[in-house]
PDB file of C-alpha atoms in Angstrom:
ATOM      1  CA  MET A   1      24.604  24.407  -6.761  1.00 47.00           C
ATOM      2  CA  PRO A   2      24.100  27.899  -5.243  1.00 42.00           C
ATOM      3  CA  ASP A   3      24.272  28.550  -1.515  1.00 40.00           C
ATOM      4  CA  ASN A   4      20.990  28.366   0.411  1.00 44.00           C
ATOM      5  CA  ALA A   5      19.483  26.227  -2.339  1.00 46.00           C
ATOM      6  CA  LEU A   6      16.434  25.372  -0.207  1.00 52.00           C
ATOM      7  CA  ALA A   7      15.932  28.737   1.411  1.00 44.00           C
ATOM      8  CA  SER A   8      14.666  31.394  -0.974  1.00 43.00           C
ATOM      9  CA  PRO A   9      11.220  31.499  -2.583  1.00 45.00           C
ATOM     10  CA  ALA A  10      11.253  32.264  -6.288  1.00 48.00           C
ATOM     11  CA  PRO A  11       8.663  33.010  -8.955  1.00 49.00           C
ATOM     12  CA  VAL A  12       8.095  30.560 -11.774  1.00 52.00           C
ATOM     13  CA  PRO A  13      10.892  31.272 -14.255  1.00 48.00           C
ATOM     14  CA  SER A  14      10.466  31.387 -18.008  1.00 48.00           C
ATOM     15  CA  ALA A  15      11.332  28.464 -20.248  1.00 45.00           C
ATOM     16  CA  GLU A  16      14.557  30.251 -21.220  1.00 41.00           C
ATOM     17  CA  SER A  17      15.879  29.915 -17.667  1.00 49.00           C
ATOM     18  CA  ALA A  18      14.826  26.270 -17.281  1.00 48.00           C
ATOM     19  CA  ASP A  19      18.430  25.086 -16.823  1.00 50.00           C
ATOM     20  CA  ARG A  20      18.594  27.122 -13.605  1.00 74.00           C
ATOM     21  CA  LEU A  21      15.323  25.871 -12.130  1.00 82.00           C
ATOM     22  CA  LEU A  22      16.571  23.131  -9.779  1.00 91.00           C
ATOM     23  CA  PRO A  23      17.382  25.356  -6.751  1.00 90.00           C
ATOM     24  CA  SER A  24      13.938  26.982  -6.975  1.00 90.00           C
ATOM     25  CA  LEU A  25      12.248  23.600  -7.321  1.00 94.00           C
ATOM     26  CA  LEU A  26      14.100  22.164  -4.330  1.00 94.00           C
ATOM     27  CA  ALA A  27      13.068  25.165  -2.254  1.00 93.00           C
ATOM     28  CA  ALA A  28       9.445  24.896  -3.348  1.00 95.00           C
ATOM     29  CA  HIS A  29       9.431  21.142  -2.680  1.00 96.00           C
ATOM     30  CA  ALA A  30      10.764  21.635   0.854  1.00 96.00           C
ATOM     31  CA  ARG A  31       8.156  24.307   1.603  1.00 96.00           C
ATOM     32  CA  VAL A  32       5.062  22.590   0.210  1.00 97.00           C
ATOM     33  CA  GLN A  33       5.975  19.212   1.725  1.00 97.00           C
ATOM     34  CA  ALA A  34       6.774  20.549   5.197  1.00 96.00           C
ATOM     35  CA  GLY A  35       4.686  18.555   7.657  1.00 95.00           C
ATOM     36  CA  CYS A  36       4.195  15.650   5.261  1.00 96.00           C
ATOM     37  CA  TYR A  37       7.197  13.969   3.634  1.00 97.00           C
ATOM     38  CA  VAL A  38       9.666  16.693   4.636  1.00 96.00           C
ATOM     39  CA  SER A  39      10.167  16.949   8.387  1.00 96.00           C
ATOM     40  CA  GLY A  40      12.848  19.633   8.364  1.00 95.00           C
ATOM     41  CA  VAL A  41      15.706  21.431   6.648  1.00 96.00           C
ATOM     42  CA  GLU A  42      18.865  21.911   8.727  1.00 95.00           C
ATOM     43  CA  ALA A  43      21.455  24.585   7.941  1.00 95.00           C
ATOM     44  CA  GLY A  44      24.878  23.240   7.038  1.00 95.00           C
ATOM     45  CA  PRO A  45      28.373  24.519   6.288  1.00 94.00           C
ATOM     46  CA  GLY A  46      28.979  26.755   3.287  1.00 92.00           C
ATOM     47  CA  GLY A  47      25.326  27.731   3.019  1.00 92.00           C
ATOM     48  CA  GLY A  48      24.255  24.149   2.339  1.00 94.00           C
ATOM     49  CA  GLN A  49      21.483  22.177   4.001  1.00 95.00           C
ATOM     50  CA  TRP A  50      20.285  18.743   5.069  1.00 97.00           C
ATOM     51  CA  LEU A  51      16.753  17.813   4.016  1.00 96.00           C
ATOM     52  CA  TRP A  52      15.237  15.031   6.149  1.00 97.00           C
ATOM     53  CA  SER A  53      12.115  12.961   6.687  1.00 97.00           C
ATOM     54  CA  ARG A  54      11.004  11.435   9.950  1.00 94.00           C
ATOM     55  CA  HIS A  55       8.854   8.706   8.374  1.00 94.00           C
ATOM     56  CA  LEU A  56      10.641   7.864   5.129  1.00 95.00           C
ATOM     57  CA  ALA A  57      14.207   6.655   4.709  1.00 94.00           C
ATOM     58  CA  GLU A  58      14.313   7.279   0.950  1.00 94.00           C
ATOM     59  CA  PHE A  59      17.532   8.890  -0.257  1.00 94.00           C
ATOM     60  CA  GLY A  60      15.655  11.667  -2.086  1.00 94.00           C
ATOM     61  CA  LEU A  61      14.023  12.795   1.156  1.00 96.00           C
ATOM     62  CA  ASN A  62      17.167  12.551   3.314  1.00 97.00           C
ATOM     63  CA  MET A  63      20.090  14.288   1.634  1.00 97.00           C
ATOM     64  CA  SER A  64      22.540  17.133   1.754  1.00 96.00           C
ATOM     65  CA  VAL A  65      22.347  19.962  -0.769  1.00 95.00           C
ATOM     66  CA  GLY A  66      25.282  22.277  -1.430  1.00 93.00           C
ATOM     67  CA  VAL A  67      27.539  20.706   1.240  1.00 94.00           C
ATOM     68  CA  ARG A  68      31.122  19.587   0.592  1.00 93.00           C
ATOM     69  CA  ASP A  69      31.976  18.634   4.170  1.00 95.00           C
ATOM     70  CA  GLY A  70      31.755  14.844   4.286  1.00 95.00           C
ATOM     71  CA  ALA A  71      32.162  14.667   8.068  1.00 96.00           C
ATOM     72  CA  TRP A  72      29.185  16.988   8.573  1.00 96.00           C
ATOM     73  CA  ILE A  73      27.025  14.977   6.132  1.00 97.00           C
ATOM     74  CA  ARG A  74      27.878  11.717   7.898  1.00 96.00           C
ATOM     75  CA  ALA A  75      27.192  13.206  11.326  1.00 96.00           C
ATOM     76  CA  GLU A  76      23.865  14.705  10.292  1.00 96.00           C
ATOM     77  CA  ALA A  77      22.806  11.454   8.636  1.00 97.00           C
ATOM     78  CA  ALA A  78      23.759   9.449  11.728  1.00 96.00           C
ATOM     79  CA  ARG A  79      21.832  11.856  13.962  1.00 95.00           C
ATOM     80  CA  ARG A  80      18.689  11.139  11.914  1.00 95.00           C
ATOM     81  CA  GLY A  81      19.366   7.426  11.511  1.00 96.00           C
ATOM     82  CA  ARG A  82      19.761   7.807   7.760  1.00 96.00           C
ATOM     83  CA  ALA A  83      22.370   6.945   5.137  1.00 96.00           C
ATOM     84  CA  PRO A  84      24.793   9.753   4.225  1.00 97.00           C
ATOM     85  CA  VAL A  85      23.598  11.031   0.839  1.00 97.00           C
ATOM     86  CA  ALA A  86      24.394  14.132  -1.213  1.00 97.00           C
ATOM     87  CA  LEU A  87      22.537  15.647  -4.165  1.00 96.00           C
ATOM     88  CA  ALA A  88      24.493  16.660  -7.265  1.00 95.00           C
ATOM     89  CA  ALA A  89      22.749  18.951  -9.751  1.00 92.00           C
ATOM     90  CA  ASP A  90      24.415  17.401 -12.798  1.00 92.00           C
ATOM     91  CA  MET A  91      27.214  15.093 -13.946  1.00 92.00           C
ATOM     92  CA  GLY A  92      29.868  17.773 -13.441  1.00 93.00           C
ATOM     93  CA  GLU A  93      28.931  18.380  -9.828  1.00 93.00           C
ATOM     94  CA  ALA A  94      28.553  14.625  -9.291  1.00 95.00           C
ATOM     95  CA  ARG A  95      32.135  14.064 -10.430  1.00 95.00           C
ATOM     96  CA  ASP A  96      33.418  16.791  -8.118  1.00 94.00           C
ATOM     97  CA  LEU A  97      31.440  15.553  -5.118  1.00 94.00           C
ATOM     98  CA  CYS A  98      32.437  11.929  -5.690  1.00 96.00           C
ATOM     99  CA  LEU A  99      36.083  12.955  -5.525  1.00 94.00           C
ATOM    100  CA  ALA A 100      35.635  15.365  -2.605  1.00 92.00           C
ATOM    101  CA  LEU A 101      33.382  13.181  -0.453  1.00 93.00           C
ATOM    102  CA  GLY A 102      34.320   9.640  -1.408  1.00 93.00           C
ATOM    103  CA  ALA A 103      30.848   9.044  -2.804  1.00 96.00           C
ATOM    104  CA  ALA A 104      29.278   7.016  -5.609  1.00 96.00           C
ATOM    105  CA  PRO A 105      26.101   7.650  -7.686  1.00 95.00           C
ATOM    106  CA  VAL A 106      23.113   5.529  -6.682  1.00 95.00           C
ATOM    107  CA  ALA A 107      20.149   7.061  -8.528  1.00 95.00           C
ATOM    108  CA  ALA A 108      19.066   9.795 -10.909  1.00 96.00           C
ATOM    109  CA  VAL A 109      15.826  11.784 -10.751  1.00 96.00           C
ATOM    110  CA  ALA A 110      13.988  13.671 -13.469  1.00 96.00           C
ATOM    111  CA  TRP A 111      12.537  16.993 -12.313  1.00 97.00           C
ATOM    112  CA  MET A 112       9.788  18.115 -14.679  1.00 97.00           C
ATOM    113  CA  VAL A 113       7.705  21.289 -14.840  1.00 97.00           C
ATOM    114  CA  ARG A 114       4.620  22.411 -16.663  1.00 96.00           C
ATOM    115  CA  ASP A 115       3.336  25.939 -17.154  1.00 96.00           C
ATOM    116  CA  LEU A 116      -0.287  26.446 -16.124  1.00 96.00           C
ATOM    117  CA  ALA A 117      -2.838  28.738 -17.738  1.00 93.00           C
ATOM    118  CA  PRO A 118      -6.034  30.045 -16.069  1.00 91.00           C
ATOM    119  CA  ALA A 119      -8.060  28.609 -18.942  1.00 91.00           C
ATOM    120  CA  GLU A 120      -7.053  25.101 -17.810  1.00 91.00           C
ATOM    121  CA  ALA A 121      -8.809  25.499 -14.473  1.00 88.00           C
ATOM    122  CA  ARG A 122     -11.911  23.445 -13.932  1.00 72.00           C
ATOM    123  CA  THR A 123     -13.894  23.750 -10.749  1.00 55.00           C
ATOM    124  CA  ALA A 124     -16.405  21.045 -11.705  1.00 46.00           C
ATOM    125  CA  THR A 125     -14.921  17.558 -11.395  1.00 56.00           C
ATOM    126  CA  GLU A 126     -15.566  14.691 -13.760  1.00 65.00           C
ATOM    127  CA  GLY A 127     -17.907  11.952 -12.647  1.00 71.00           C
ATOM    128  CA  GLY A 128     -16.238   9.566 -10.246  1.00 90.00           C
ATOM    129  CA  LEU A 129     -13.648  12.043  -8.954  1.00 93.00           C
ATOM    130  CA  THR A 130     -13.520  13.198  -5.342  1.00 95.00           C
ATOM    131  CA  VAL A 131     -11.240  15.918  -3.968  1.00 95.00           C
ATOM    132  CA  SER A 132     -10.248  16.351  -0.331  1.00 97.00           C
ATOM    133  CA  GLU A 133      -8.680  19.558   0.998  1.00 97.00           C
ATOM    134  CA  ARG A 134      -7.458  18.063   4.260  1.00 97.00           C
ATOM    135  CA  PRO A 135      -3.680  17.610   4.647  1.00 97.00           C
ATOM    136  CA  ALA A 136      -4.122  13.924   5.515  1.00 97.00           C
ATOM    137  CA  PRO A 137      -5.804  11.857   2.779  1.00 97.00           C
ATOM    138  CA  ASP A 138      -8.803   9.662   3.448  1.00 97.00           C
ATOM    139  CA  ALA A 139      -9.032   5.875   3.572  1.00 97.00           C
ATOM    140  CA  ALA A 140     -10.053   5.538  -0.083  1.00 97.00           C
ATOM    141  CA  PHE A 141      -6.969   7.443  -1.258  1.00 98.00           C
ATOM    142  CA  LEU A 142      -4.723   5.380   1.000  1.00 97.00           C
ATOM    143  CA  GLY A 143      -6.400   2.248  -0.337  1.00 97.00           C
ATOM    144  CA  VAL A 144      -5.129   3.056  -3.825  1.00 97.00           C
ATOM    145  CA  MET A 145      -1.636   3.764  -2.483  1.00 97.00           C
ATOM    146  CA  ALA A 146      -1.707   0.366  -0.776  1.00 97.00           C
ATOM    147  CA  ARG A 147      -2.599  -1.554  -3.968  1.00 96.00           C
ATOM    148  CA  GLN A 148      -0.095  -0.221  -6.514  1.00 96.00           C
ATOM    149  CA  SER A 149       1.649  -3.557  -7.005  1.00 95.00           C
ATOM    150  CA  ASP A 150       0.579  -7.131  -7.641  1.00 95.00           C
ATOM    151  CA  ASN A 151       3.148  -8.105  -4.990  1.00 96.00           C
ATOM    152  CA  PRO A 152       1.729  -7.844  -1.446  1.00 96.00           C
ATOM    153  CA  ALA A 153       5.225  -7.515   0.019  1.00 96.00           C
ATOM    154  CA  VAL A 154       5.923  -4.453  -2.136  1.00 95.00           C
ATOM    155  CA  ASN A 155       2.623  -2.872  -1.077  1.00 95.00           C
ATOM    156  CA  ALA A 156       3.368  -3.557   2.580  1.00 96.00           C
ATOM    157  CA  ALA A 157       6.824  -1.973   2.274  1.00 94.00           C
ATOM    158  CA  THR A 158       5.359   1.076   0.540  1.00 93.00           C
ATOM    159  CA  MET A 159       2.769   1.686   3.210  1.00 95.00           C
ATOM    160  CA  GLU A 160       5.201   1.041   6.070  1.00 93.00           C
ATOM    161  CA  GLY A 161       6.730   4.445   5.375  1.00 90.00           C
ATOM    162  CA  TYR A 162       4.198   6.364   3.321  1.00 95.00           C
ATOM    163  CA  GLY A 163       1.186   5.327   5.392  1.00 95.00           C
ATOM    164  CA  PRO A 164       2.298   6.957   8.682  1.00 95.00           C
ATOM    165  CA  ALA A 165       3.588  10.054   6.877  1.00 96.00           C
ATOM    166  CA  LEU A 166       0.307  10.589   5.049  1.00 97.00           C
ATOM    167  CA  ARG A 167      -1.957   9.803   8.016  1.00 96.00           C
ATOM    168  CA  ALA A 168      -0.075  12.289  10.204  1.00 96.00           C
ATOM    169  CA  ALA A 169       0.326  14.950   7.483  1.00 97.00           C
ATOM    170  CA  THR A 170      -0.106  18.628   8.275  1.00 96.00           C
ATOM    171  CA  ALA A 171       0.227  21.668   6.025  1.00 96.00           C
ATOM    172  CA  GLY A 172       2.368  24.731   6.655  1.00 93.00           C
ATOM    173  CA  PRO A 173       1.104  28.331   6.561  1.00 94.00           C
ATOM    174  CA  GLY A 174      -0.206  29.256   3.123  1.00 96.00           C
ATOM    175  CA  ILE A 175       0.102  25.711   1.743  1.00 97.00           C
ATOM    176  CA  ARG A 176      -3.009  24.308   0.075  1.00 97.00           C
ATOM    177  CA  VAL A 177      -3.436  20.547  -0.281  1.00 98.00           C
ATOM    178  CA  ARG A 178      -5.696  18.660  -2.664  1.00 98.00           C
ATOM    179  CA  HIS A 179      -5.960  14.859  -2.632  1.00 98.00           C
ATOM    180  CA  LEU A 180      -7.724  13.553  -5.745  1.00 97.00           C
ATOM    181  CA  THR A 181      -9.270  10.085  -5.922  1.00 97.00           C
ATOM    182  CA  LEU A 182     -10.723   8.565  -9.086  1.00 96.00           C
ATOM    183  CA  TRP A 183     -13.488   6.002  -8.644  1.00 96.00           C
ATOM    184  CA  GLU A 184     -15.072   3.319 -10.793  1.00 94.00           C
ATOM    185  CA  GLY A 185     -18.351   2.326  -9.209  1.00 92.00           C
ATOM    186  CA  ASN A 186     -17.640   1.843  -5.524  1.00 93.00           C
ATOM    187  CA  ALA A 187     -13.929   1.221  -5.983  1.00 95.00           C
ATOM    188  CA  PRO A 188     -11.165   3.857  -5.746  1.00 97.00           C
ATOM    189  CA  VAL A 189      -8.809   3.138  -8.659  1.00 97.00           C
ATOM    190  CA  ALA A 190      -6.344   6.069  -8.955  1.00 97.00           C
ATOM    191  CA  CYS A 191      -5.060   8.951  -6.862  1.00 98.00           C
ATOM    192  CA  ALA A 192      -2.829  12.017  -6.924  1.00 98.00           C
ATOM    193  CA  SER A 193      -1.904  14.828  -4.520  1.00 98.00           C
ATOM    194  CA  LEU A 194      -1.224  18.523  -4.991  1.00 98.00           C
ATOM    195  CA  HIS A 195       0.714  20.603  -2.467  1.00 98.00           C
ATOM    196  CA  ALA A 196       0.573  24.229  -3.562  1.00 98.00           C
ATOM    197  CA  GLU A 197       1.852  27.647  -2.589  1.00 97.00           C
ATOM    198  CA  ALA A 198       1.328  30.917  -4.433  1.00 92.00           C
ATOM    199  CA  ALA A 199       3.368  30.292  -7.596  1.00 92.00           C
ATOM    200  CA  TRP A 200       4.264  26.600  -7.568  1.00 94.00           C
ATOM    201  CA  ALA A 201       2.295  23.422  -7.009  1.00 97.00           C
ATOM    202  CA  GLY A 202       3.958  20.041  -6.561  1.00 98.00           C
ATOM    203  CA  LEU A 203       2.400  16.832  -7.883  1.00 98.00           C
ATOM    204  CA  TYR A 204       2.852  13.783  -5.647  1.00 98.00           C
ATOM    205  CA  ASN A 205       1.432  10.309  -4.983  1.00 97.00           C
ATOM    206  CA  VAL A 206       0.244   9.588  -8.522  1.00 98.00           C
ATOM    207  CA  ALA A 207      -0.839   5.961  -8.314  1.00 97.00           C
ATOM    208  CA  VAL A 208      -3.182   3.461  -9.957  1.00 97.00           C
ATOM    209  CA  ALA A 209      -4.373   0.314  -8.198  1.00 97.00           C
ATOM    210  CA  ALA A 210      -2.706  -2.735  -9.761  1.00 96.00           C
ATOM    211  CA  PRO A 211      -5.876  -4.393 -11.135  1.00 93.00           C
ATOM    212  CA  HIS A 212      -6.711  -1.201 -13.055  1.00 95.00           C
ATOM    213  CA  GLN A 213      -3.332  -0.333 -14.568  1.00 93.00           C
ATOM    214  CA  ARG A 214      -2.581   0.098 -18.307  1.00 92.00           C
ATOM    215  CA  ARG A 215      -6.009   1.605 -18.971  1.00 93.00           C
ATOM    216  CA  GLY A 216      -5.048   5.283 -19.085  1.00 93.00           C
ATOM    217  CA  LEU A 217      -6.105   6.044 -15.506  1.00 96.00           C
ATOM    218  CA  GLY A 218      -2.708   7.510 -14.601  1.00 96.00           C
ATOM    219  CA  ARG A 219      -3.088   9.972 -17.453  1.00 96.00           C
ATOM    220  CA  ARG A 220      -6.663  10.802 -16.392  1.00 95.00           C
ATOM    221  CA  ILE A 221      -5.813  11.496 -12.759  1.00 96.00           C
ATOM    222  CA  THR A 222      -2.781  13.575 -13.777  1.00 97.00           C
ATOM    223  CA  ALA A 223      -4.929  15.642 -16.173  1.00 95.00           C
ATOM    224  CA  GLN A 224      -7.363  16.284 -13.318  1.00 95.00           C
ATOM    225  CA  ALA A 225      -4.475  17.350 -11.066  1.00 96.00           C
ATOM    226  CA  ILE A 226      -3.270  19.796 -13.734  1.00 97.00           C
ATOM    227  CA  ALA A 227      -6.734  21.350 -13.860  1.00 95.00           C
ATOM    228  CA  ALA A 228      -6.929  21.509 -10.054  1.00 96.00           C
ATOM    229  CA  ALA A 229      -3.519  23.216  -9.836  1.00 97.00           C
ATOM    230  CA  ALA A 230      -4.633  25.798 -12.403  1.00 96.00           C
ATOM    231  CA  ALA A 231      -7.819  26.364 -10.393  1.00 95.00           C
ATOM    232  CA  LEU A 232      -5.654  27.170  -7.360  1.00 96.00           C
ATOM    233  CA  GLY A 233      -4.078  30.000  -9.371  1.00 95.00           C
ATOM    234  CA  CYS A 234      -0.616  28.447  -9.601  1.00 96.00           C
ATOM    235  CA  ALA A 235       1.572  29.399 -12.550  1.00 95.00           C
ATOM    236  CA  GLY A 236       3.628  26.195 -12.613  1.00 96.00           C
ATOM    237  CA  LEU A 237       3.405  22.542 -11.611  1.00 97.00           C
ATOM    238  CA  PHE A 238       6.448  20.389 -10.822  1.00 98.00           C
ATOM    239  CA  LEU A 239       7.055  16.708 -10.189  1.00 98.00           C
ATOM    240  CA  GLN A 240       9.818  14.154  -9.769  1.00 97.00           C
ATOM    241  CA  CYS A 241       9.964  10.797 -11.547  1.00 96.00           C
ATOM    242  CA  VAL A 242      12.285   8.070 -12.782  1.00 94.00           C
ATOM    243  CA  PRO A 243      14.071   9.456 -15.858  1.00 95.00           C
ATOM    244  CA  SER A 244      13.957   8.127 -19.418  1.00 92.00           C
ATOM    245  CA  GLY A 245      11.131   5.651 -19.028  1.00 92.00           C
ATOM    246  CA  PRO A 246       7.386   5.243 -19.562  1.00 94.00           C
ATOM    247  CA  VAL A 247       6.475   7.452 -16.601  1.00 95.00           C
ATOM    248  CA  GLU A 248       8.501  10.383 -17.891  1.00 96.00           C
ATOM    249  CA  ARG A 249       7.021   9.858 -21.371  1.00 96.00           C
ATOM    250  CA  LEU A 250       3.504   9.928 -19.911  1.00 96.00           C
ATOM    251  CA  TYR A 251       4.170  13.261 -18.225  1.00 97.00           C
ATOM    252  CA  ALA A 252       5.846  14.660 -21.340  1.00 97.00           C
ATOM    253  CA  GLY A 253       2.681  13.801 -23.262  1.00 97.00           C
ATOM    254  CA  LEU A 254       0.734  15.968 -20.817  1.00 97.00           C
ATOM    255  CA  GLY A 255       2.921  19.020 -21.370  1.00 97.00           C
ATOM    256  CA  PHE A 256       5.655  18.555 -18.742  1.00 97.00           C
ATOM    257  CA  ARG A 257       9.273  19.166 -19.703  1.00 96.00           C
ATOM    258  CA  ARG A 258      12.378  17.903 -17.984  1.00 96.00           C
ATOM    259  CA  VAL A 259      14.447  20.745 -16.538  1.00 95.00           C
ATOM    260  CA  ALA A 260      16.962  18.884 -14.388  1.00 95.00           C
ATOM    261  CA  ARG A 261      18.387  15.406 -13.863  1.00 95.00           C
ATOM    262  CA  PRO A 262      20.241  15.514 -10.536  1.00 96.00           C
ATOM    263  CA  LEU A 263      22.026  12.503  -9.115  1.00 96.00           C
ATOM    264  CA  LEU A 264      21.939  11.104  -5.599  1.00 97.00           C
ATOM    265  CA  LEU A 265      25.350  10.130  -4.266  1.00 97.00           C
ATOM    266  CA  ALA A 266      25.938   7.757  -1.357  1.00 97.00           C
ATOM    267  CA  LEU A 267      29.002   8.480   0.771  1.00 96.00           C
ATOM    268  CA  ARG A 268      31.188   5.474   1.497  1.00 89.00           C
TER     269      ARG A 268
END
């Protein structure tokens, strides 16, 4: 992965350069999520960095990028109270980092992008949809996030980290936030968030309340988010999801394409 992978803004590249998109996506993700899930990006040796989150201990939000110094990764992770984790852009880099750092793969992530056209913008929302422009979502949105599973313990664990991060969320200079909530009657049933800068928007927090799942609501709220991102004037929309499963297939059906499948490596 190139030096300063999280540092330099970049325009939305063409489909022909999709295999080189990951550094630009990581940089855009760090910028649009600053003040929400991303608490900071620390400079590391060799032009690499450590991405970290104050509220969330997830590996994908607390990781080194472009660093081959295992001692530095372990020290930075310990300073933040996090596990030492490195991101590898592909299988080749994962093999090299596993050997260099004494690490092992723990998860893969699909990064997907979708081009946006001005004609897709819709300023009028469908019935039952509300949109908030505040960085911190409202109680209805959080209510959907808190009911994604039939298992109360899973919901409690989800909100233990995501709840404080979302309630305390702020937005950096030039970052526009849209929290979308889909309603049926008086009940909020699905949600999604956009964090946008000039060229890129990131799609986050796509969720459907457990009693309302498998009815196409995830597709509906994602389609509304696509339209909202186009209305903001963004040229591209990106997201992260579990690879090679129903979620990735849903997004592919809405025009997203996978451009990278990095691996998260845990240092021993």
